[in-house]
Amino acid sequence: MSKKINLEFNKNEDGMKLAVSDMKKKLAIIEKGGGAKAIAKQHEKGKMTPRERIDYLIDKKSEFIEMMAFAGYEMYAEHGGCPAGGTVAGLGYIKGRQCIIVANDQTVKAGAWFPITGKKNLRLQEMSIENKLPIIYLVDSAGVYLPMQDEIFPDKEHFGRIFRNNARMSSMGITQIAAVMGSCVAGGAYLPIMSDETLMVEEQGSIFLAGPYLAKAAIGENVDIQTLGGAVTHTEISGIADYKFKTEKECLDQIKRIVDKIGSYDKAGFDRVKPQLPMKDMNEIYGFLSPDNSKQYDVVEVIERIVDNSEFDEFKKDYGKTIVCGYGRVDGWAVGIVANQRKIVKSGKNEMQLGGVIYNDSADKAARFIMNCNQKKIPLVFLQDVTGFMVGSRSEHSGIIKDGAKLVNAVSNSVVPKITIIIGNSYGAGNYAMCGKAYDPRFIYAWPNGKIAVMGGEQAAKVLLQIQVAALKSRGEVITPEDEKEMLDKIIAKYTEQTTSYYAAARLWVDAIIDPIETRKVISEGIHAANHAPIEKEMNVGVFQV
């Protein structure tokens, strides 16, 4: 590297590492759930926290990929917040078998379900369904959070969808195991009973449609919690539960024994060889992107810090240069990579193009590459740093909408697993074309610097400013340049806040925010998960403009 480039690299590296450090500080607070007092109260009752339960359940020294830890981040302030959406969950290994694990956090509002809790649980069930993974529910919940019941109870993608999914998953042969380690109330009582096997902890777990207070109010019956729906009641009288245990650890040990005996299923058959680390220093991945995602860089350099042996075979290398496509391996798994190119590149003899923008030829190339990967049964990895499709008369006359539609068509109808990493910007229709959340990636992650929006903050703010100024002037108000600047600053501040990776993760537009150095790991674990689900149909792109 030249001295100038090296200085820029070091600045980028420092900025990215600061962003990662900030992310980890935020996570450390989230991991405390309802706080030290609530955790102490759990321990006084002889109960573990959800993270302690998961740590005990998974294989020692195995990877646990936590999903959606930022769910609900900076939301519900008027209700005291909802760290991690009141649920700790992710991909983990139990007796060597990859599973989805979902644990209610009783330290957060007694494990009550906020709207984001329902959305998170539905996403976790979706992961289980798409990847044919066993799912383990560690139940400890007071049910729907009543002050927000209208936002969690009645709609199609609300609380009730969980139980519909239980039934559908059972019909698909997906193993579901529920361990009731605390409360399981009202409609929530259906979840463990619709699972394949139900375990309960004595004197702690309880299952009932209506608790003692409601029983008293409805029919005048005086009954205590354990008599009404405790472990002894449901294993010896009602027959609802299958096992009872004196301690949580005994209960978790039984889950391990059950999972250990699950038979093997057909695999998708994705190609994997012995993994190799990248030849180029993986830690250099921090130094390519600027903290504000504004500078140019060569995305191939990023890819070479992710793929095995730093070997990447580019497809149509000299054509459609603002999207890079090619084959490589990640932790031994064969992958096809589609990445936005952010350096300035030449197209043809003279024309210079700005990276991050999708042009006609780039869209055409990427669509063809996606179809190739589907034919060869190679999983796809999308690295997003896109500002959108090229605009202007020249691009429109060349049919940018038509070529963009081709790419969207290919992404929409792709049948191989898609894993998306937002490493920079994710703006406008570029988010769609590069497999944003609406296009069903099996897993979607963002780096801490990631930004998701319909357009860049400054451009959007100027558009919104024009609209506001025009409205004010139409009412006869006088707007000075100082007024316009003040309005613009406020709009930019609000809009910028809504584009961050944290804002996206809070609303589950992405499954997690990751340290860039973990990119290899999450891709590998994602393909491992996807390999459990055979591909049952061929790709068919349907009708599109030629």
Coordinates of C-alpha atoms in Angstrom, one line a residue:
M1 CA 0.0 0.0 0.0
S2 CA 1.1 3.6 -0.6
K3 CA 1.5 5.9 2.4
K4 CA -1.8 7.7 1.5
I5 CA -3.7 4.5 1.0
N6 CA -2.3 3.0 4.2
L7 CA -3.3 6.1 6.2
E8 CA -6.9 5.8 4.8
F9 CA -6.9 2.1 5.6
N10 CA -5.8 2.8 9.2
K11 CA -8.5 5.4 9.6
N12 CA -11.2 3.0 8.3
E13 CA -9.8 0.3 10.6
D14 CA -10.0 2.5 13.7
G15 CA -13.5 3.6 12.8
M16 CA -14.8 0.1 12.2
K17 CA -13.2 -1.2 15.4
L18 CA -14.8 1.6 17.4
A19 CA -18.2 0.7 15.8
V20 CA -17.7 -2.9 16.8
S21 CA -16.7 -1.9 20.4
D22 CA -19.8 0.3 20.6
M23 CA -22.0 -2.6 19.4
K24 CA -20.5 -5.0 22.1
K25 CA -21.1 -2.4 24.8
K26 CA -24.8 -2.2 23.7
L27 CA -25.0 -6.0 23.7
A28 CA -23.5 -6.2 27.2
I29 CA -26.4 -4.1 28.5
I30 CA -29.0 -6.1 26.5
E31 CA -27.6 -9.3 27.9
K32 CA -28.5 -8.2 31.4
G33 CA -32.2 -8.5 30.4
G34 CA -34.4 -7.0 33.1
G35 CA -31.4 -6.0 35.2
A36 CA -29.4 -7.2 38.2
K37 CA -32.3 -7.3 40.6
A38 CA -34.5 -9.3 38.3
I39 CA -31.7 -11.8 37.7
A40 CA -31.1 -12.1 41.5
K41 CA -34.8 -12.8 42.0
Q42 CA -34.6 -15.6 39.4
H43 CA -31.6 -17.1 41.2
E44 CA -33.4 -16.8 44.6
K45 CA -36.2 -19.0 43.2
G46 CA -33.7 -21.6 42.1
K47 CA -34.1 -20.7 38.5
M48 CA -31.6 -19.9 35.8
T49 CA -31.7 -17.0 33.4
P50 CA -32.4 -17.8 29.7
R51 CA -28.8 -17.3 28.8
E52 CA -27.7 -19.6 31.6
R53 CA -30.2 -22.2 30.4
I54 CA -28.9 -22.0 26.8
D55 CA -25.3 -22.2 28.0
Y56 CA -26.0 -25.4 29.9
L57 CA -28.0 -26.9 27.1
I58 CA -25.6 -26.5 24.2
D59 CA -22.5 -28.5 23.6
K60 CA -19.4 -27.2 25.3
K61 CA -17.0 -25.2 23.1
S62 CA -19.6 -25.2 20.3
E63 CA -20.8 -22.1 18.4
F64 CA -24.0 -20.3 19.5
I65 CA -25.1 -17.8 16.9
E66 CA -27.5 -15.5 18.8
M67 CA -30.3 -14.1 16.6
M68 CA -32.1 -10.8 17.0
A69 CA -30.4 -9.7 20.2
F70 CA -31.3 -6.1 19.2
A71 CA -35.0 -6.9 18.8
G72 CA -36.9 -4.0 20.4
Y73 CA -33.8 -1.9 20.9
E74 CA -34.8 1.6 22.0
M75 CA -38.5 0.7 21.5
Y76 CA -41.3 0.7 24.1
A77 CA -39.6 3.2 26.4
E78 CA -42.9 4.2 27.8
H79 CA -43.3 0.6 28.9
G80 CA -39.9 0.2 30.4
G81 CA -38.3 -1.3 27.3
C82 CA -38.0 -4.9 26.1
P83 CA -34.4 -6.0 25.9
A84 CA -33.8 -8.6 23.1
G85 CA -37.6 -8.7 22.6
G86 CA -38.0 -10.6 25.9
T87 CA -36.6 -13.7 24.2
V88 CA -33.0 -15.1 23.9
A89 CA -32.6 -17.3 20.9
G90 CA -30.4 -18.5 18.1
L91 CA -28.6 -21.4 16.4
G92 CA -26.8 -23.9 18.7
Y93 CA -25.6 -27.4 18.9
I94 CA -27.1 -30.0 21.2
K95 CA -25.3 -33.4 21.1
G96 CA -23.7 -32.4 17.8
R97 CA -27.0 -31.5 16.2
Q98 CA -27.7 -28.0 15.0
C99 CA -31.0 -26.7 16.5
I100 CA -33.0 -23.5 16.9
I101 CA -33.2 -22.6 20.7
V102 CA -35.8 -20.1 21.9
A103 CA -35.9 -19.1 25.6
N104 CA -38.3 -16.6 27.2
D105 CA -36.6 -14.1 29.4
Q106 CA -38.6 -14.0 32.7
T107 CA -36.6 -11.1 33.9
V108 CA -38.2 -8.9 31.3
K109 CA -41.8 -8.1 32.3
A110 CA -42.2 -11.7 33.5
G111 CA -41.5 -13.0 30.0
A112 CA -44.6 -11.3 28.6
W113 CA -45.0 -11.0 24.9
F114 CA -44.6 -7.6 23.3
P115 CA -45.4 -7.1 19.6
I116 CA -41.7 -7.5 18.7
T117 CA -41.6 -10.7 20.8
G118 CA -44.2 -12.2 18.5
K119 CA -42.4 -11.1 15.4
K120 CA -39.1 -12.5 16.7
N121 CA -40.7 -15.9 17.6
L122 CA -42.3 -16.1 14.2
R123 CA -39.0 -15.4 12.5
L124 CA -37.3 -18.2 14.5
Q125 CA -40.0 -20.7 13.5
E126 CA -39.5 -19.6 9.9
M127 CA -35.8 -20.4 10.3
S128 CA -36.7 -23.8 11.7
I129 CA -39.2 -24.5 8.8
E130 CA -37.0 -23.3 6.0
N131 CA -33.9 -25.2 7.2
K132 CA -35.8 -28.3 8.7
L133 CA -34.1 -27.7 12.1
P134 CA -35.3 -29.1 15.4
I135 CA -36.6 -26.2 17.6
I136 CA -36.3 -26.2 21.4
Y137 CA -38.7 -23.9 23.4
L138 CA -37.6 -23.0 27.0
V139 CA -40.9 -21.6 28.2
D140 CA -41.2 -19.1 31.1
S141 CA -43.7 -16.5 30.1
A142 CA -46.7 -14.6 31.6
G143 CA -48.3 -14.5 28.1
V144 CA -49.4 -11.5 26.1
Y145 CA -48.4 -8.1 27.4
L146 CA -51.9 -6.8 28.1
P147 CA -51.3 -3.0 27.7
M148 CA -50.3 -3.7 24.0
Q149 CA -52.6 -6.7 23.4
D150 CA -54.2 -5.0 20.3
E151 CA -50.7 -5.1 18.6
I152 CA -49.9 -8.7 19.4
F153 CA -53.1 -10.7 19.7
P154 CA -55.5 -10.6 16.7
D155 CA -53.8 -10.1 13.4
K156 CA -52.5 -12.7 10.9
E157 CA -48.8 -12.4 11.9
H158 CA -49.5 -12.0 15.6
F159 CA -49.5 -14.4 18.6
G160 CA -51.9 -17.0 17.2
R161 CA -49.7 -17.6 14.2
I162 CA -47.2 -19.3 16.6
F163 CA -49.6 -22.1 17.3
R164 CA -50.6 -22.5 13.6
N165 CA -46.9 -22.9 12.9
N166 CA -46.6 -25.5 15.6
A167 CA -49.2 -27.6 13.9
R168 CA -47.7 -27.1 10.4
M169 CA -44.2 -27.8 11.6
S170 CA -45.4 -31.1 13.2
S171 CA -46.9 -32.1 9.9
M172 CA -43.6 -31.5 8.2
G173 CA -41.8 -33.8 10.6
I174 CA -39.8 -30.9 12.3
T175 CA -39.0 -31.9 15.9
Q176 CA -40.4 -29.5 18.5
I177 CA -39.5 -29.9 22.2
A178 CA -40.9 -27.6 24.9
A179 CA -39.5 -27.4 28.4
V180 CA -41.9 -25.5 30.8
M181 CA -39.6 -23.9 33.4
G182 CA -42.0 -21.2 34.6
S183 CA -45.3 -19.8 33.7
C184 CA -47.2 -20.8 30.6
V185 CA -50.5 -19.0 30.6
A186 CA -53.7 -18.6 28.5
G187 CA -53.2 -18.9 24.7
G188 CA -49.5 -19.5 25.3
A189 CA -50.4 -22.9 26.9
Y190 CA -51.0 -24.3 23.5
L191 CA -47.3 -24.0 22.5
P192 CA -45.9 -26.8 24.7
I193 CA -48.9 -29.0 24.1
M194 CA -48.6 -28.6 20.3
S195 CA -44.9 -29.6 20.6
D196 CA -43.8 -33.2 20.2
E197 CA -42.7 -33.6 23.8
T198 CA -43.4 -31.5 26.9
L199 CA -41.1 -31.4 29.9
M200 CA -41.9 -29.6 33.2
V201 CA -40.0 -28.5 36.3
E202 CA -41.7 -29.3 39.5
E203 CA -42.8 -26.3 41.7
Q204 CA -41.7 -23.9 39.0
G205 CA -43.5 -24.8 35.7
S206 CA -47.2 -24.3 35.3
I207 CA -49.6 -24.6 32.3
F208 CA -53.2 -23.4 32.3
L209 CA -55.6 -21.5 30.1
A210 CA -56.8 -19.4 33.1
G211 CA -54.8 -18.8 36.3
P212 CA -56.1 -18.9 39.9
Y213 CA -57.3 -15.2 39.8
L214 CA -59.4 -15.8 36.7
A215 CA -60.7 -19.1 37.9
K216 CA -61.9 -17.3 41.1
A217 CA -63.5 -14.5 39.1
A218 CA -65.1 -16.8 36.5
I219 CA -66.4 -19.7 38.5
G220 CA -65.6 -18.8 42.1
E221 CA -63.0 -21.6 42.5
N222 CA -60.2 -21.2 45.0
V223 CA -57.1 -23.1 43.7
D224 CA -53.4 -22.6 43.9
I225 CA -51.1 -22.5 40.8
Q226 CA -49.5 -26.0 41.2
T227 CA -52.8 -27.8 41.9
L228 CA -54.3 -26.0 38.9
G229 CA -51.6 -26.6 36.4
G230 CA -48.3 -27.8 37.9
A231 CA -46.0 -30.5 36.8
V232 CA -47.6 -33.2 39.0
T233 CA -51.0 -32.3 37.8
H234 CA -50.1 -32.5 34.1
T235 CA -47.9 -35.6 34.3
E236 CA -50.1 -37.6 36.7
I237 CA -53.7 -36.3 36.2
S238 CA -54.3 -34.5 32.9
G239 CA -51.6 -36.3 30.9
I240 CA -50.7 -33.1 29.1
A241 CA -47.0 -33.2 30.0
D242 CA -44.6 -36.1 29.3
Y243 CA -41.9 -35.7 31.9
K244 CA -41.4 -33.9 35.2
F245 CA -38.1 -33.0 36.9
K246 CA -37.0 -31.6 40.3
T247 CA -34.4 -29.2 38.8
E248 CA -33.9 -27.2 35.6
K249 CA -30.6 -29.0 34.9
E250 CA -32.4 -32.4 35.1
C251 CA -34.9 -31.0 32.6
L252 CA -32.3 -29.7 30.3
D253 CA -30.4 -33.0 30.5
Q254 CA -33.5 -34.8 29.2
I255 CA -33.7 -32.5 26.2
K256 CA -30.1 -33.5 25.4
R257 CA -31.1 -37.1 25.6
I258 CA -34.1 -36.7 23.3
V259 CA -32.1 -34.7 20.7
D260 CA -29.3 -37.2 20.8
K261 CA -31.7 -39.9 19.5
I262 CA -33.3 -38.0 16.6
G263 CA -32.7 -39.8 13.4
S264 CA -30.9 -38.3 10.4
Y265 CA -32.8 -36.8 7.4
D266 CA -32.0 -36.3 3.8
K267 CA -29.6 -33.4 3.2
A268 CA -29.6 -30.8 0.5
G269 CA -26.2 -32.0 -0.5
F270 CA -24.3 -28.7 -0.8
D271 CA -20.7 -29.3 -1.6
R272 CA -18.1 -29.0 1.2
V273 CA -14.4 -29.9 1.3
K274 CA -11.9 -29.5 4.1
P275 CA -12.0 -25.9 5.3
Q276 CA -9.0 -23.5 4.8
L277 CA -8.5 -20.1 6.3
P278 CA -8.0 -17.2 4.0
M279 CA -4.4 -16.6 2.9
K280 CA -4.9 -12.9 3.3
D281 CA -5.1 -11.5 6.9
M282 CA -8.7 -11.8 8.0
N283 CA -8.3 -8.9 10.4
E284 CA -7.7 -6.5 7.5
I285 CA -11.4 -6.8 6.8
Y286 CA -11.8 -3.8 9.2
G287 CA -9.9 -1.4 7.0
F288 CA -11.7 -1.3 3.7
L289 CA -15.0 0.5 4.4
S290 CA -15.0 4.1 5.8
P291 CA -17.1 4.6 8.9
D292 CA -19.7 6.6 7.0
N293 CA -19.7 4.3 3.9
S294 CA -18.8 7.2 1.7
K295 CA -15.4 6.1 0.3
Q296 CA -14.4 3.9 -2.6
Y297 CA -12.9 0.5 -2.0
D298 CA -12.4 -2.8 -3.9
V299 CA -15.0 -5.3 -2.7
V300 CA -12.8 -8.2 -4.0
E301 CA -10.3 -7.3 -1.3
V302 CA -13.1 -7.9 1.3
I303 CA -14.1 -11.1 -0.4
E304 CA -10.5 -12.4 -0.2
R305 CA -10.6 -12.0 3.6
I306 CA -13.7 -14.2 3.8
V307 CA -13.2 -17.1 1.3
D308 CA -11.0 -20.1 1.9
N309 CA -7.4 -19.7 0.8
S310 CA -8.4 -16.2 -0.5
E311 CA -9.4 -17.9 -3.8
F312 CA -12.2 -16.2 -5.7
D313 CA -13.1 -17.1 -9.3
E314 CA -14.8 -14.1 -10.9
F315 CA -17.6 -14.6 -13.3
K316 CA -17.7 -12.1 -16.3
K317 CA -14.9 -10.2 -14.6
D318 CA -14.6 -7.5 -17.3
Y319 CA -18.4 -7.0 -17.8
G320 CA -20.9 -5.2 -15.6
K321 CA -18.2 -4.2 -13.2
T322 CA -20.4 -2.5 -10.6
I323 CA -21.5 -5.9 -9.4
V324 CA -18.9 -8.6 -8.7
C325 CA -20.0 -12.2 -9.1
G326 CA -17.9 -15.3 -8.6
Y327 CA -17.3 -18.7 -6.9
G328 CA -15.4 -19.5 -3.8
R329 CA -15.6 -21.5 -0.6
V330 CA -16.4 -20.4 2.9
D331 CA -15.3 -22.8 5.7
G332 CA -15.2 -25.5 3.0
W333 CA -18.7 -24.8 1.7
A334 CA -19.0 -23.9 -2.1
V335 CA -20.7 -20.5 -2.5
G336 CA -21.6 -18.1 -5.2
I337 CA -21.0 -14.5 -4.2
V338 CA -22.8 -11.5 -5.5
A339 CA -21.3 -8.2 -4.2
N340 CA -21.7 -4.5 -5.0
Q341 CA -18.4 -3.0 -6.2
R342 CA -17.6 0.4 -4.7
K343 CA -14.5 1.5 -6.5
I344 CA -14.6 3.6 -9.6
V345 CA -14.5 1.4 -12.6
K346 CA -14.4 1.7 -16.4
S347 CA -17.1 0.4 -18.7
G348 CA -16.3 0.3 -22.4
K349 CA -13.6 2.6 -23.7
N350 CA -14.1 5.9 -21.9
E351 CA -17.0 5.9 -19.5
M352 CA -16.3 6.1 -15.8
Q353 CA -18.9 4.6 -13.4
L354 CA -19.4 5.2 -9.7
G355 CA -19.4 2.0 -7.7
G356 CA -22.3 1.0 -5.5
V357 CA -24.8 1.8 -8.3
I358 CA -26.4 -1.0 -10.3
Y359 CA -26.2 -0.5 -14.1
N360 CA -27.9 -2.4 -16.9
D361 CA -25.0 -4.7 -17.6
S362 CA -24.4 -5.4 -13.9
A363 CA -28.0 -6.4 -13.4
D364 CA -27.9 -8.6 -16.4
K365 CA -24.7 -10.3 -15.3
A366 CA -25.9 -10.9 -11.7
A367 CA -29.2 -12.4 -12.9
R368 CA -27.3 -14.8 -15.2
F369 CA -24.9 -15.8 -12.3
I370 CA -27.8 -16.4 -9.9
M371 CA -29.4 -18.8 -12.5
N372 CA -26.0 -20.6 -12.9
C373 CA -25.8 -21.1 -9.1
N374 CA -29.3 -22.5 -9.0
Q375 CA -28.5 -25.0 -11.8
K376 CA -25.3 -26.1 -10.0
K377 CA -27.0 -26.2 -6.5
I378 CA -24.6 -23.7 -5.0
P379 CA -25.8 -21.5 -2.1
L380 CA -25.7 -17.7 -2.7
V381 CA -24.1 -15.0 -0.6
F382 CA -25.0 -11.4 -1.2
L383 CA -22.7 -8.6 0.1
Q384 CA -24.7 -5.4 0.0
D385 CA -23.3 -2.0 -0.3
V386 CA -25.6 -0.5 -2.9
T387 CA -27.0 3.0 -3.5
G388 CA -29.6 1.9 -6.0
F389 CA -30.0 1.6 -9.7
M390 CA -28.6 4.1 -12.1
V391 CA -31.0 7.0 -12.9
G392 CA -31.2 9.5 -15.8
S393 CA -32.4 9.5 -19.4
R394 CA -29.5 7.5 -20.8
S395 CA -30.1 4.7 -18.3
E396 CA -33.9 4.8 -18.7
H397 CA -33.5 4.6 -22.5
S398 CA -31.2 1.6 -22.1
G399 CA -34.0 -0.2 -20.2
I400 CA -32.7 -0.1 -16.6
I401 CA -36.1 -1.0 -15.3
K402 CA -36.2 -4.0 -17.5
D403 CA -32.8 -5.2 -16.6
G404 CA -33.4 -4.5 -12.9
A405 CA -36.6 -6.5 -13.1
K406 CA -34.6 -9.4 -14.5
L407 CA -32.4 -9.4 -11.5
V408 CA -35.3 -9.1 -9.1
N409 CA -37.0 -12.0 -10.9
A410 CA -33.9 -14.1 -10.5
V411 CA -33.5 -13.3 -6.8
S412 CA -37.2 -13.9 -6.2
N413 CA -37.3 -17.3 -7.8
S414 CA -33.9 -18.6 -6.7
V415 CA -34.4 -21.9 -4.9
V416 CA -30.9 -22.3 -3.4
P417 CA -30.3 -20.8 0.1
K418 CA -29.5 -17.1 0.1
I419 CA -27.5 -15.4 2.9
T420 CA -27.3 -11.6 2.9
I421 CA -24.7 -9.5 4.6
I422 CA -25.2 -5.7 4.6
I423 CA -21.6 -4.5 4.8
G424 CA -22.4 -0.9 3.9
N425 CA -25.4 0.9 2.4
S426 CA -28.6 -0.8 1.4
Y427 CA -30.7 1.8 -0.4
G428 CA -33.8 1.8 -2.5
A429 CA -34.5 -0.9 -5.1
G430 CA -30.9 -2.0 -4.6
N431 CA -31.9 -3.5 -1.3
Y432 CA -34.5 -5.6 -3.2
A433 CA -32.2 -6.7 -6.1
M434 CA -29.5 -7.7 -3.7
C435 CA -31.8 -9.9 -1.6
G436 CA -33.1 -7.7 1.2
K437 CA -35.4 -9.0 3.9
A438 CA -38.4 -9.0 1.5
Y439 CA -36.7 -11.6 -0.7
D440 CA -36.5 -14.4 1.9
P441 CA -32.8 -14.8 2.6
R442 CA -32.4 -17.7 4.9
F443 CA -30.3 -15.4 7.2
I444 CA -29.6 -11.7 6.9
Y445 CA -27.0 -9.8 8.9
A446 CA -25.5 -6.3 9.0
W447 CA -22.2 -4.9 10.0
P448 CA -22.4 -2.1 12.6
N449 CA -21.9 0.6 9.9
G450 CA -24.8 -0.8 7.8
K451 CA -27.5 1.6 6.6
I452 CA -30.9 0.7 5.3
A453 CA -33.2 3.2 3.7
V454 CA -35.2 4.1 0.5
M455 CA -32.3 6.6 -0.3
G456 CA -29.3 8.2 1.3
G457 CA -30.0 10.6 4.2
E458 CA -28.9 13.8 2.5
Q459 CA -30.8 13.2 -0.7
A460 CA -33.9 12.1 1.2
A461 CA -33.7 15.1 3.5
K462 CA -33.5 17.6 0.6
V463 CA -36.5 16.0 -1.0
L464 CA -38.5 16.2 2.2
L465 CA -37.3 19.8 2.7
Q466 CA -38.6 20.8 -0.7
I467 CA -42.0 19.3 0.1
Q468 CA -42.2 21.0 3.5
V469 CA -41.0 24.4 2.2
A470 CA -43.5 24.3 -0.7
A471 CA -46.3 23.5 1.7
L472 CA -45.4 26.4 4.0
K473 CA -45.1 28.8 1.1
S474 CA -48.4 27.8 -0.3
R475 CA -49.9 29.0 3.0
G476 CA -48.2 32.3 2.6
E477 CA -45.4 31.8 5.2
V478 CA -42.0 33.4 4.6
I479 CA -39.1 31.0 4.8
T480 CA -35.6 32.4 5.2
P481 CA -32.4 30.5 4.3
E482 CA -31.8 30.1 8.1
D483 CA -35.2 28.5 8.5
E484 CA -34.4 26.1 5.7
K485 CA -31.1 25.1 7.2
E486 CA -32.7 24.5 10.6
M487 CA -35.4 22.4 9.0
L488 CA -32.9 20.5 6.9
D489 CA -30.7 19.7 10.0
K490 CA -33.7 18.3 11.9
I491 CA -34.8 16.2 8.9
I492 CA -31.3 14.8 8.4
A493 CA -31.0 13.9 12.1
K494 CA -34.3 12.1 12.2
Y495 CA -33.8 10.3 8.9
T496 CA -30.3 9.3 9.7
E497 CA -31.4 7.7 13.0
Q498 CA -33.9 5.6 11.0
T499 CA -31.3 4.3 8.6
T500 CA -28.9 2.7 11.2
S501 CA -28.2 -1.0 11.5
Y502 CA -29.6 -0.7 15.1
Y503 CA -32.9 0.7 14.0
A504 CA -33.1 -2.1 11.4
A505 CA -32.2 -4.8 13.9
A506 CA -34.6 -3.5 16.5
R507 CA -37.4 -4.1 14.0
L508 CA -36.0 -7.4 12.7
W509 CA -35.2 -6.1 9.2
V510 CA -31.9 -8.0 9.9
D511 CA -31.4 -11.1 12.0
A512 CA -28.3 -9.7 13.8
I513 CA -25.6 -7.1 13.8
I514 CA -22.2 -8.8 13.5
D515 CA -18.6 -8.0 14.0
P516 CA -17.2 -8.1 10.4
I517 CA -14.6 -10.7 11.5
E518 CA -17.6 -13.1 12.2
T519 CA -18.8 -12.9 8.5
R520 CA -17.2 -16.3 7.6
K521 CA -18.7 -17.9 10.7
V522 CA -22.3 -16.8 10.1
I523 CA -22.1 -17.8 6.4
S524 CA -20.8 -21.2 7.3
E525 CA -23.3 -21.8 10.0
G526 CA -26.1 -20.6 7.8
I527 CA -25.2 -23.0 5.0
H528 CA -24.9 -25.8 7.5
A529 CA -28.4 -25.0 8.7
A530 CA -29.7 -24.8 5.1
N531 CA -28.1 -28.1 4.2
H532 CA -30.7 -29.9 6.4
A533 CA -33.5 -29.0 4.0
P534 CA -33.4 -30.7 0.5
I535 CA -34.2 -28.4 -2.4
E536 CA -37.6 -29.8 -3.7
K537 CA -38.1 -27.8 -6.9
E538 CA -36.2 -26.4 -9.8
M539 CA -35.8 -22.6 -10.4
N540 CA -38.4 -21.2 -12.8
V541 CA -38.0 -17.5 -13.5
G542 CA -41.4 -17.0 -15.2
V543 CA -42.1 -14.2 -17.7
F544 CA -39.7 -11.2 -18.0
Q545 CA -38.8 -8.5 -20.6
V546 CA -35.9 -9.4 -22.8

